[in-house]
PDB file of C-alpha atoms in Angstrom:
ATOM      1  CA  ILE A 302     -50.333-137.178 169.902  1.00 85.00           C
ATOM      2  CA  ALA A 303     -51.856-139.096 172.821  1.00 85.00           C
ATOM      3  CA  THR A 304     -52.664-142.801 172.555  1.00 85.00           C
ATOM      4  CA  SER A 305     -54.073-145.341 174.999  1.00 80.00           C
ATOM      5  CA  ALA A 306     -56.419-148.296 175.139  1.00 75.00           C
ATOM      6  CA  THR A 307     -58.564-146.472 177.723  1.00 75.00           C
ATOM      7  CA  LEU A 308     -58.842-142.807 176.679  1.00 79.00           C
ATOM      8  CA  SER A 309     -62.432-142.894 175.454  1.00 81.00           C
ATOM      9  CA  THR A 310     -65.568-142.964 177.603  1.00 81.00           C
ATOM     10  CA  GLY A 311     -69.098-143.363 176.298  1.00 76.00           C
ATOM     11  CA  GLY A 312     -67.711-143.696 172.790  1.00 77.00           C
ATOM     12  CA  GLY A 313     -65.894-140.337 172.776  1.00 82.00           C
ATOM     13  CA  PHE A 314     -62.942-138.364 174.156  1.00 85.00           C
ATOM     14  CA  GLN A 315     -64.740-135.414 175.759  1.00 84.00           C
ATOM     15  CA  TYR A 316     -63.813-136.317 179.332  1.00 84.00           C
ATOM     16  CA  TRP A 317     -60.119-136.885 178.650  1.00 85.00           C
ATOM     17  CA  GLN A 318     -59.870-133.773 176.479  1.00 86.00           C
ATOM     18  CA  ALA A 319     -61.373-131.628 179.225  1.00 83.00           C
ATOM     19  CA  ARG A 320     -59.055-133.061 181.881  1.00 82.00           C
ATOM     20  CA  ALA A 321     -55.964-132.720 179.689  1.00 86.00           C
ATOM     21  CA  GLY A 322     -56.744-129.231 178.395  1.00 86.00           C
ATOM     22  CA  CYS A 323     -56.966-130.553 174.846  1.00 86.00           C
ATOM     23  CA  PRO A 324     -58.982-128.348 172.429  1.00 82.00           C
ATOM     24  CA  GLU A 325     -62.389-129.752 171.462  1.00 80.00           C
ATOM     25  CA  LYS A 326     -61.526-129.300 167.776  1.00 85.00           C
ATOM     26  CA  ALA A 327     -58.529-131.660 168.048  1.00 87.00           C
ATOM     27  CA  ALA A 328     -58.617-134.615 165.674  1.00 89.00           C
ATOM     28  CA  THR A 329     -59.677-137.855 167.383  1.00 89.00           C
ATOM     29  CA  LEU A 330     -59.755-141.471 166.266  1.00 89.00           C
ATOM     30  CA  ILE A 331     -60.958-144.713 167.854  1.00 85.00           C
ATOM     31  CA  VAL A 332     -59.199-147.603 166.120  1.00 85.00           C
ATOM     32  CA  PRO A 333     -61.127-150.902 166.084  1.00 80.00           C
ATOM     33  CA  SER A 334     -59.659-153.618 168.266  1.00 81.00           C
ATOM     34  CA  PRO A 335     -57.877-156.540 166.579  1.00 82.00           C
ATOM     35  CA  PHE A 336     -59.964-158.809 168.840  1.00 86.00           C
ATOM     36  CA  ASP A 337     -63.395-160.132 167.844  1.00 85.00           C
ATOM     37  CA  PHE A 338     -65.081-159.390 171.178  1.00 87.00           C
ATOM     38  CA  ARG A 339     -68.547-160.542 170.118  1.00 89.00           C
ATOM     39  CA  ARG A 340     -67.155-163.991 169.362  1.00 90.00           C
ATOM     40  CA  GLN A 341     -64.473-164.161 172.054  1.00 91.00           C
ATOM     41  CA  ALA A 342     -66.205-162.626 175.065  1.00 93.00           C
ATOM     42  CA  LEU A 343     -69.521-162.913 176.880  1.00 95.00           C
ATOM     43  CA  LEU A 344     -70.692-160.050 179.127  1.00 97.00           C
ATOM     44  CA  TYR A 345     -72.924-161.209 181.991  1.00 96.00           C
ATOM     45  CA  LEU A 346     -75.038-158.465 183.581  1.00 94.00           C
ATOM     46  CA  PRO A 347     -77.617-159.670 186.124  1.00 89.00           C
ATOM     47  CA  THR A 348     -80.927-157.845 186.062  1.00 79.00           C
ATOM     48  CA  ALA A 349     -82.462-155.993 188.984  1.00 64.00           C
ATOM     49  CA  GLN A 350     -84.893-158.874 189.411  1.00 62.00           C
ATOM     50  CA  GLU A 351     -81.926-161.155 190.104  1.00 63.00           C
ATOM     51  CA  GLY A 352     -80.842-158.494 192.557  1.00 57.00           C
ATOM     52  CA  LEU A 353     -77.265-157.439 193.135  1.00 65.00           C
ATOM     53  CA  ILE A 354     -77.404-153.685 193.739  1.00 60.00           C
ATOM     54  CA  PRO A 355     -74.682-153.070 196.356  1.00 62.00           C
ATOM     55  CA  PRO A 356     -75.690-151.013 199.388  1.00 63.00           C
ATOM     56  CA  SER A 357     -73.275-148.355 200.639  1.00 59.00           C
ATOM     57  CA  SER A 358     -72.450-150.591 203.601  1.00 62.00           C
ATOM     58  CA  PRO A 359     -72.788-154.220 202.440  1.00 69.00           C
ATOM     59  CA  SER A 360     -75.180-156.218 204.609  1.00 84.00           C
ATOM     60  CA  VAL A 361     -74.757-159.872 205.505  1.00 85.00           C
ATOM     61  CA  ALA A 362     -77.619-160.729 203.148  1.00 83.00           C
ATOM     62  CA  TYR A 363     -75.947-158.875 200.272  1.00 86.00           C
ATOM     63  CA  LEU A 364     -72.584-160.530 200.919  1.00 89.00           C
ATOM     64  CA  ASP A 365     -74.206-163.968 201.068  1.00 89.00           C
ATOM     65  CA  THR A 366     -76.006-163.310 197.776  1.00 88.00           C
ATOM     66  CA  LEU A 367     -72.850-162.012 196.124  1.00 91.00           C
ATOM     67  CA  ALA A 368     -70.841-164.994 197.362  1.00 93.00           C
ATOM     68  CA  ALA A 369     -73.433-167.410 195.966  1.00 92.00           C
ATOM     69  CA  ARG A 370     -73.292-165.726 192.548  1.00 93.00           C
ATOM     70  CA  VAL A 371     -69.488-165.734 192.532  1.00 95.00           C
ATOM     71  CA  GLU A 372     -69.480-169.433 193.436  1.00 96.00           C
ATOM     72  CA  ALA A 373     -71.957-170.255 190.656  1.00 95.00           C
ATOM     73  CA  LEU A 374     -69.825-168.432 188.103  1.00 96.00           C
ATOM     74  CA  LEU A 375     -66.635-170.143 189.263  1.00 96.00           C
ATOM     75  CA  LEU A 376     -68.344-173.516 188.936  1.00 95.00           C
ATOM     76  CA  ALA A 377     -69.345-172.603 185.385  1.00 95.00           C
ATOM     77  CA  SER A 378     -65.791-171.598 184.412  1.00 95.00           C
ATOM     78  CA  GLN A 379     -64.103-174.365 186.415  1.00 94.00           C
ATOM     79  CA  GLY A 380     -62.020-171.780 188.269  1.00 92.00           C
ATOM     80  CA  ARG A 381     -59.554-169.910 186.004  1.00 95.00           C
ATOM     81  CA  ALA A 382     -60.745-166.525 187.240  1.00 96.00           C
ATOM     82  CA  PHE A 383     -59.975-163.084 188.583  1.00 96.00           C
ATOM     83  CA  VAL A 384     -62.560-161.849 191.090  1.00 97.00           C
ATOM     84  CA  LEU A 385     -62.020-158.079 191.289  1.00 96.00           C
ATOM     85  CA  PHE A 386     -63.378-155.881 194.079  1.00 94.00           C
ATOM     86  CA  THR A 387     -63.622-152.191 194.884  1.00 90.00           C
ATOM     87  CA  SER A 388     -62.833-152.711 198.581  1.00 90.00           C
ATOM     88  CA  TYR A 389     -60.541-154.916 200.661  1.00 92.00           C
ATOM     89  CA  ARG A 390     -63.337-155.628 203.117  1.00 92.00           C
ATOM     90  CA  THR A 391     -65.656-157.120 200.504  1.00 93.00           C
ATOM     91  CA  MET A 392     -62.756-159.022 198.916  1.00 95.00           C
ATOM     92  CA  HIS A 393     -61.973-160.782 202.198  1.00 95.00           C
ATOM     93  CA  GLU A 394     -65.645-161.346 203.052  1.00 94.00           C
ATOM     94  CA  ILE A 395     -66.333-163.088 199.729  1.00 95.00           C
ATOM     95  CA  ALA A 396     -63.054-165.025 199.693  1.00 96.00           C
ATOM     96  CA  ASP A 397     -63.782-166.330 203.197  1.00 96.00           C
ATOM     97  CA  ARG A 398     -67.248-167.499 202.119  1.00 95.00           C
ATOM     98  CA  VAL A 399     -66.293-169.041 198.776  1.00 95.00           C
ATOM     99  CA  SER A 400     -62.804-170.526 199.268  1.00 93.00           C
ATOM    100  CA  PRO A 401     -63.753-173.382 201.644  1.00 93.00           C
ATOM    101  CA  ARG A 402     -66.486-174.564 199.265  1.00 92.00           C
ATOM    102  CA  LEU A 403     -64.371-175.024 196.127  1.00 93.00           C
ATOM    103  CA  ALA A 404     -61.444-177.309 195.349  1.00 89.00           C
ATOM    104  CA  TRP A 405     -59.393-175.022 193.116  1.00 94.00           C
ATOM    105  CA  ARG A 406     -56.443-173.152 194.492  1.00 95.00           C
ATOM    106  CA  MET A 407     -57.526-169.758 195.834  1.00 96.00           C
ATOM    107  CA  PHE A 408     -55.218-166.748 195.997  1.00 96.00           C
ATOM    108  CA  VAL A 409     -56.060-163.562 197.886  1.00 96.00           C
ATOM    109  CA  GLN A 410     -54.249-160.284 197.267  1.00 95.00           C
ATOM    110  CA  GLY A 411     -51.923-159.593 200.172  1.00 92.00           C
ATOM    111  CA  ASP A 412     -51.066-163.225 200.884  1.00 92.00           C
ATOM    112  CA  LEU A 413     -48.008-162.992 198.601  1.00 93.00           C
ATOM    113  CA  PRO A 414     -46.217-160.219 196.676  1.00 93.00           C
ATOM    114  CA  PRO A 415     -48.185-159.356 193.495  1.00 91.00           C
ATOM    115  CA  ALA A 416     -45.546-160.716 191.116  1.00 92.00           C
ATOM    116  CA  GLU A 417     -45.465-164.037 192.958  1.00 94.00           C
ATOM    117  CA  LEU A 418     -49.267-164.227 193.030  1.00 93.00           C
ATOM    118  CA  LEU A 419     -49.349-163.839 189.248  1.00 92.00           C
ATOM    119  CA  ARG A 420     -46.555-166.353 188.717  1.00 94.00           C
ATOM    120  CA  GLN A 421     -48.324-169.010 190.761  1.00 95.00           C
ATOM    121  CA  PHE A 422     -51.719-168.165 189.235  1.00 94.00           C
ATOM    122  CA  ARG A 423     -50.363-168.634 185.705  1.00 93.00           C
ATOM    123  CA  ALA A 424     -48.522-171.829 186.648  1.00 94.00           C
ATOM    124  CA  ASP A 425     -51.582-173.425 188.253  1.00 94.00           C
ATOM    125  CA  GLY A 426     -53.863-173.083 185.233  1.00 92.00           C
ATOM    126  CA  SER A 427     -57.191-173.351 187.090  1.00 94.00           C
ATOM    127  CA  ALA A 428     -56.727-171.077 190.111  1.00 95.00           C
ATOM    128  CA  VAL A 429     -58.875-168.187 191.341  1.00 97.00           C
ATOM    129  CA  LEU A 430     -57.454-164.827 192.411  1.00 96.00           C
ATOM    130  CA  PHE A 431     -59.400-162.453 194.665  1.00 97.00           C
ATOM    131  CA  ALA A 432     -57.984-158.953 194.262  1.00 95.00           C
ATOM    132  CA  THR A 433     -58.628-155.209 194.439  1.00 92.00           C
ATOM    133  CA  ARG A 434     -57.501-152.210 192.370  1.00 83.00           C
ATOM    134  CA  SER A 435     -53.868-153.372 192.053  1.00 83.00           C
ATOM    135  CA  PHE A 436     -54.986-156.075 189.611  1.00 89.00           C
ATOM    136  CA  TRP A 437     -57.478-153.993 187.601  1.00 86.00           C
ATOM    137  CA  GLU A 438     -54.747-152.755 185.242  1.00 82.00           C
ATOM    138  CA  GLY A 439     -51.255-153.595 184.048  1.00 79.00           C
ATOM    139  CA  VAL A 440     -51.753-157.345 184.553  1.00 84.00           C
ATOM    140  CA  ASP A 441     -51.389-159.706 181.605  1.00 83.00           C
ATOM    141  CA  VAL A 442     -52.511-163.352 181.727  1.00 88.00           C
ATOM    142  CA  VAL A 443     -52.857-164.882 178.266  1.00 85.00           C
ATOM    143  CA  GLY A 444     -54.653-168.147 177.625  1.00 87.00           C
ATOM    144  CA  GLU A 445     -57.122-170.424 179.417  1.00 91.00           C
ATOM    145  CA  ALA A 446     -55.648-169.773 182.878  1.00 90.00           C
ATOM    146  CA  LEU A 447     -57.795-166.612 182.910  1.00 93.00           C
ATOM    147  CA  SER A 448     -61.183-167.337 181.344  1.00 94.00           C
ATOM    148  CA  LEU A 449     -63.468-165.408 183.699  1.00 96.00           C
ATOM    149  CA  VAL A 450     -63.267-161.904 185.163  1.00 96.00           C
ATOM    150  CA  ILE A 451     -65.818-161.103 187.879  1.00 97.00           C
ATOM    151  CA  ILE A 452     -66.266-157.476 188.999  1.00 96.00           C
ATOM    152  CA  ASP A 453     -68.322-156.986 192.143  1.00 93.00           C
ATOM    153  CA  ARG A 454     -69.671-153.477 191.478  1.00 91.00           C
ATOM    154  CA  ILE A 455     -69.314-150.314 189.438  1.00 93.00           C
ATOM    155  CA  PRO A 456     -65.980-148.816 190.576  1.00 92.00           C
ATOM    156  CA  PHE A 457     -67.118-145.368 191.685  1.00 91.00           C
ATOM    157  CA  ALA A 458     -64.429-143.467 193.590  1.00 86.00           C
ATOM    158  CA  SER A 459     -64.582-143.162 197.368  1.00 81.00           C
ATOM    159  CA  PRO A 460     -66.485-139.994 198.380  1.00 79.00           C
ATOM    160  CA  ASP A 461     -64.254-139.677 201.455  1.00 81.00           C
ATOM    161  CA  ASP A 462     -61.084-138.880 199.502  1.00 85.00           C
ATOM    162  CA  PRO A 463     -60.155-135.183 200.117  1.00 89.00           C
ATOM    163  CA  LEU A 464     -58.919-134.588 196.565  1.00 89.00           C
ATOM    164  CA  TRP A 465     -62.060-136.165 195.149  1.00 87.00           C
ATOM    165  CA  LYS A 466     -64.242-133.974 197.350  1.00 89.00           C
ATOM    166  CA  ALA A 467     -62.384-130.848 196.220  1.00 92.00           C
ATOM    167  CA  ARG A 468     -62.787-131.745 192.547  1.00 90.00           C
ATOM    168  CA  CYS A 469     -66.502-132.406 193.024  1.00 90.00           C
ATOM    169  CA  GLU A 470     -66.979-129.099 194.831  1.00 91.00           C
ATOM    170  CA  ALA A 471     -65.121-127.206 192.085  1.00 91.00           C
ATOM    171  CA  ILE A 472     -67.379-128.700 189.399  1.00 90.00           C
ATOM    172  CA  THR A 473     -70.524-127.928 191.411  1.00 92.00           C
ATOM    173  CA  GLN A 474     -69.446-124.326 192.067  1.00 92.00           C
ATOM    174  CA  ALA A 475     -68.872-123.893 188.337  1.00 90.00           C
ATOM    175  CA  GLY A 476     -72.456-124.977 187.700  1.00 92.00           C
ATOM    176  CA  GLY A 477     -71.654-128.472 186.502  1.00 90.00           C
ATOM    177  CA  SER A 478     -72.621-131.983 187.559  1.00 90.00           C
ATOM    178  CA  TRP A 479     -69.891-133.773 189.483  1.00 89.00           C
ATOM    179  CA  PHE A 480     -71.556-137.132 188.810  1.00 91.00           C
ATOM    180  CA  SER A 481     -71.785-136.915 185.024  1.00 89.00           C
ATOM    181  CA  GLU A 482     -68.611-134.865 184.525  1.00 88.00           C
ATOM    182  CA  LEU A 483     -66.327-136.716 186.941  1.00 90.00           C
ATOM    183  CA  ALA A 484     -67.691-139.763 188.778  1.00 91.00           C
ATOM    184  CA  LEU A 485     -69.199-141.511 185.766  1.00 91.00           C
ATOM    185  CA  PRO A 486     -66.246-141.069 183.350  1.00 90.00           C
ATOM    186  CA  GLU A 487     -63.754-142.109 186.047  1.00 90.00           C
ATOM    187  CA  ALA A 488     -65.799-145.217 186.786  1.00 92.00           C
ATOM    188  CA  ALA A 489     -65.961-146.004 183.058  1.00 91.00           C
ATOM    189  CA  LEU A 490     -62.175-145.801 182.695  1.00 89.00           C
ATOM    190  CA  THR A 491     -61.603-148.067 185.688  1.00 90.00           C
ATOM    191  CA  LEU A 492     -64.256-150.510 184.482  1.00 92.00           C
ATOM    192  CA  LYS A 493     -62.605-150.687 181.049  1.00 90.00           C
ATOM    193  CA  GLN A 494     -59.287-151.483 182.685  1.00 90.00           C
ATOM    194  CA  GLY A 495     -60.796-154.289 184.758  1.00 90.00           C
ATOM    195  CA  VAL A 496     -62.665-155.762 181.792  1.00 90.00           C
ATOM    196  CA  GLY A 497     -59.458-155.511 179.767  1.00 88.00           C
ATOM    197  CA  ARG A 498     -57.816-158.222 181.874  1.00 90.00           C
ATOM    198  CA  LEU A 499     -59.793-160.919 180.045  1.00 89.00           C
ATOM    199  CA  ILE A 500     -59.068-160.843 176.303  1.00 85.00           C
ATOM    200  CA  ARG A 501     -55.303-160.517 175.769  1.00 87.00           C
ATOM    201  CA  SER A 502     -54.891-162.330 172.441  1.00 86.00           C
ATOM    202  CA  LYS A 503     -56.880-163.371 169.370  1.00 87.00           C
ATOM    203  CA  GLN A 504     -57.129-166.889 170.797  1.00 88.00           C
ATOM    204  CA  ASP A 505     -58.490-165.924 174.225  1.00 87.00           C
ATOM    205  CA  VAL A 506     -62.126-166.748 174.994  1.00 89.00           C
ATOM    206  CA  GLY A 507     -63.970-165.965 178.206  1.00 93.00           C
ATOM    207  CA  CYS A 508     -66.631-164.177 180.205  1.00 96.00           C
ATOM    208  CA  VAL A 509     -66.816-160.874 182.064  1.00 96.00           C
ATOM    209  CA  ALA A 510     -69.396-160.731 184.865  1.00 96.00           C
ATOM    210  CA  ILE A 511     -70.269-157.351 186.412  1.00 95.00           C
ATOM    211  CA  LEU A 512     -72.394-158.204 189.453  1.00 93.00           C
ATOM    212  CA  ASP A 513     -74.035-154.809 189.861  1.00 90.00           C
ATOM    213  CA  ALA A 514     -77.633-154.579 188.643  1.00 85.00           C
ATOM    214  CA  ARG A 515     -77.271-150.801 188.294  1.00 88.00           C
ATOM    215  CA  MET A 516     -75.557-151.574 184.980  1.00 91.00           C
ATOM    216  CA  VAL A 517     -79.021-152.566 183.738  1.00 88.00           C
ATOM    217  CA  ALA A 518     -81.402-150.739 186.079  1.00 85.00           C
ATOM    218  CA  LYS A 519     -79.939-147.222 185.950  1.00 89.00           C
ATOM    219  CA  SER A 520     -79.978-144.924 182.917  1.00 90.00           C
ATOM    220  CA  TYR A 521     -76.229-144.338 183.177  1.00 92.00           C
ATOM    221  CA  GLY A 522     -75.638-148.092 182.867  1.00 91.00           C
ATOM    222  CA  ALA A 523     -76.163-147.909 179.115  1.00 91.00           C
ATOM    223  CA  TRP A 524     -73.478-145.204 178.904  1.00 91.00           C
ATOM    224  CA  LEU A 525     -71.055-147.397 180.854  1.00 93.00           C
ATOM    225  CA  ILE A 526     -71.797-150.353 178.586  1.00 93.00           C
ATOM    226  CA  ARG A 527     -71.020-148.199 175.530  1.00 90.00           C
ATOM    227  CA  SER A 528     -67.603-147.549 177.043  1.00 88.00           C
ATOM    228  CA  LEU A 529     -66.802-151.276 177.078  1.00 91.00           C
ATOM    229  CA  PRO A 530     -65.745-153.519 174.187  1.00 90.00           C
ATOM    230  CA  PRO A 531     -68.714-154.795 172.118  1.00 90.00           C
ATOM    231  CA  MET A 532     -69.107-158.165 173.840  1.00 94.00           C
ATOM    232  CA  THR A 533     -72.059-160.513 173.422  1.00 94.00           C
ATOM    233  CA  ARG A 534     -74.366-159.716 176.334  1.00 95.00           C
ATOM    234  CA  THR A 535     -76.571-161.874 178.538  1.00 94.00           C
ATOM    235  CA  SER A 536     -78.451-161.613 181.830  1.00 91.00           C
ATOM    236  CA  SER A 537     -78.827-165.396 182.139  1.00 91.00           C
ATOM    237  CA  LEU A 538     -76.579-167.407 184.440  1.00 92.00           C
ATOM    238  CA  GLU A 539     -77.571-170.495 182.486  1.00 93.00           C
ATOM    239  CA  ALA A 540     -76.231-168.850 179.315  1.00 93.00           C
ATOM    240  CA  VAL A 541     -72.885-168.443 181.073  1.00 94.00           C
ATOM    241  CA  ARG A 542     -72.874-172.141 181.974  1.00 94.00           C
ATOM    242  CA  VAL A 543     -73.655-173.085 178.370  1.00 93.00           C
ATOM    243  CA  PHE A 544     -70.974-170.698 177.070  1.00 93.00           C
ATOM    244  CA  PHE A 545     -68.264-172.401 179.119  1.00 94.00           C
ATOM    245  CA  ALA A 546     -69.601-175.902 178.493  1.00 92.00           C
ATOM    246  CA  GLN A 547     -69.275-175.293 174.745  1.00 88.00           C
ATOM    247  CA  GLN A 548     -65.641-174.207 174.931  1.00 80.00           C
ATOM    248  CA  ALA A 549     -63.092-176.813 173.932  1.00 47.00           C
ATOM    249  CA  GLY A 550     -61.701-178.672 176.913  1.00 53.00           C
ATOM    250  CA  VAL A 551     -64.198-177.235 179.411  1.00 47.00           C
ATOM    251  CA  PRO A 552     -66.620-179.816 180.846  1.00 48.00           C
ATOM    252  CA  THR A 553     -70.227-179.086 181.676  1.00 48.00           C
ATOM    253  CA  ALA A 554     -70.306-177.123 184.935  1.00 41.00           C
ATOM    254  CA  THR A 555     -70.340-179.370 187.969  1.00 44.00           C
ATOM    255  CA  SER A 556     -68.891-179.040 191.435  1.00 39.00           C
ATOM    256  CA  PRO A 557     -65.169-179.950 191.524  1.00 39.00           C
ATOM    257  CA  THR A 558     -65.800-181.663 194.840  1.00 35.00           C
TER     258      THR A 558
END
């Protein structure tokens, strides 16, 4: 018997079963979550027209655009956020752009030991934490202190990793597709873990923002969305502002300065 909150991808267990050597005829079961995600969580996915498709090497223009969107979301939520990145470079670039413009306390992964960062984040109640993969899983913040999770891009694995390259080559040599059989399921599992930081109890309410327009523009985006909890979905930044403004104790979004 194998159980986990993140075994399924695309609504099934085919990827995990193949990796684990589990027979296809094995009995499988996806148990509904005790959380009402459609009521508790809003999923914000900007469209291609709003434009946040990350280039392989982020340009200044892209970073400026991403920083502006992160700032707008933080204003809507009044801080209280994790901003999760797939690279240290982008994390520092965005933190450097956004932190001086906002009044909430800003934490950046690496400034303090992880346990101390979490302790101070929880104690503050309205802080913002900029972090990478270390905070995508195994981190539990219950309550209003974490009301927004921003993810900068789809977490595809680095193509430069030697083990990753070898696995891709093995799949290709066997006549398979390394993207659909490996890259996409791995990204889905990581994305689920990042999204899972938000709703940790039946009382939690908040928003997940994935700032990568490929989630909407690419055909595989729909498959990734099916791997996530069934949250209410929007492509409107204004809808995010209204969502937070309607929550008890959260004022209409205005600059804290």
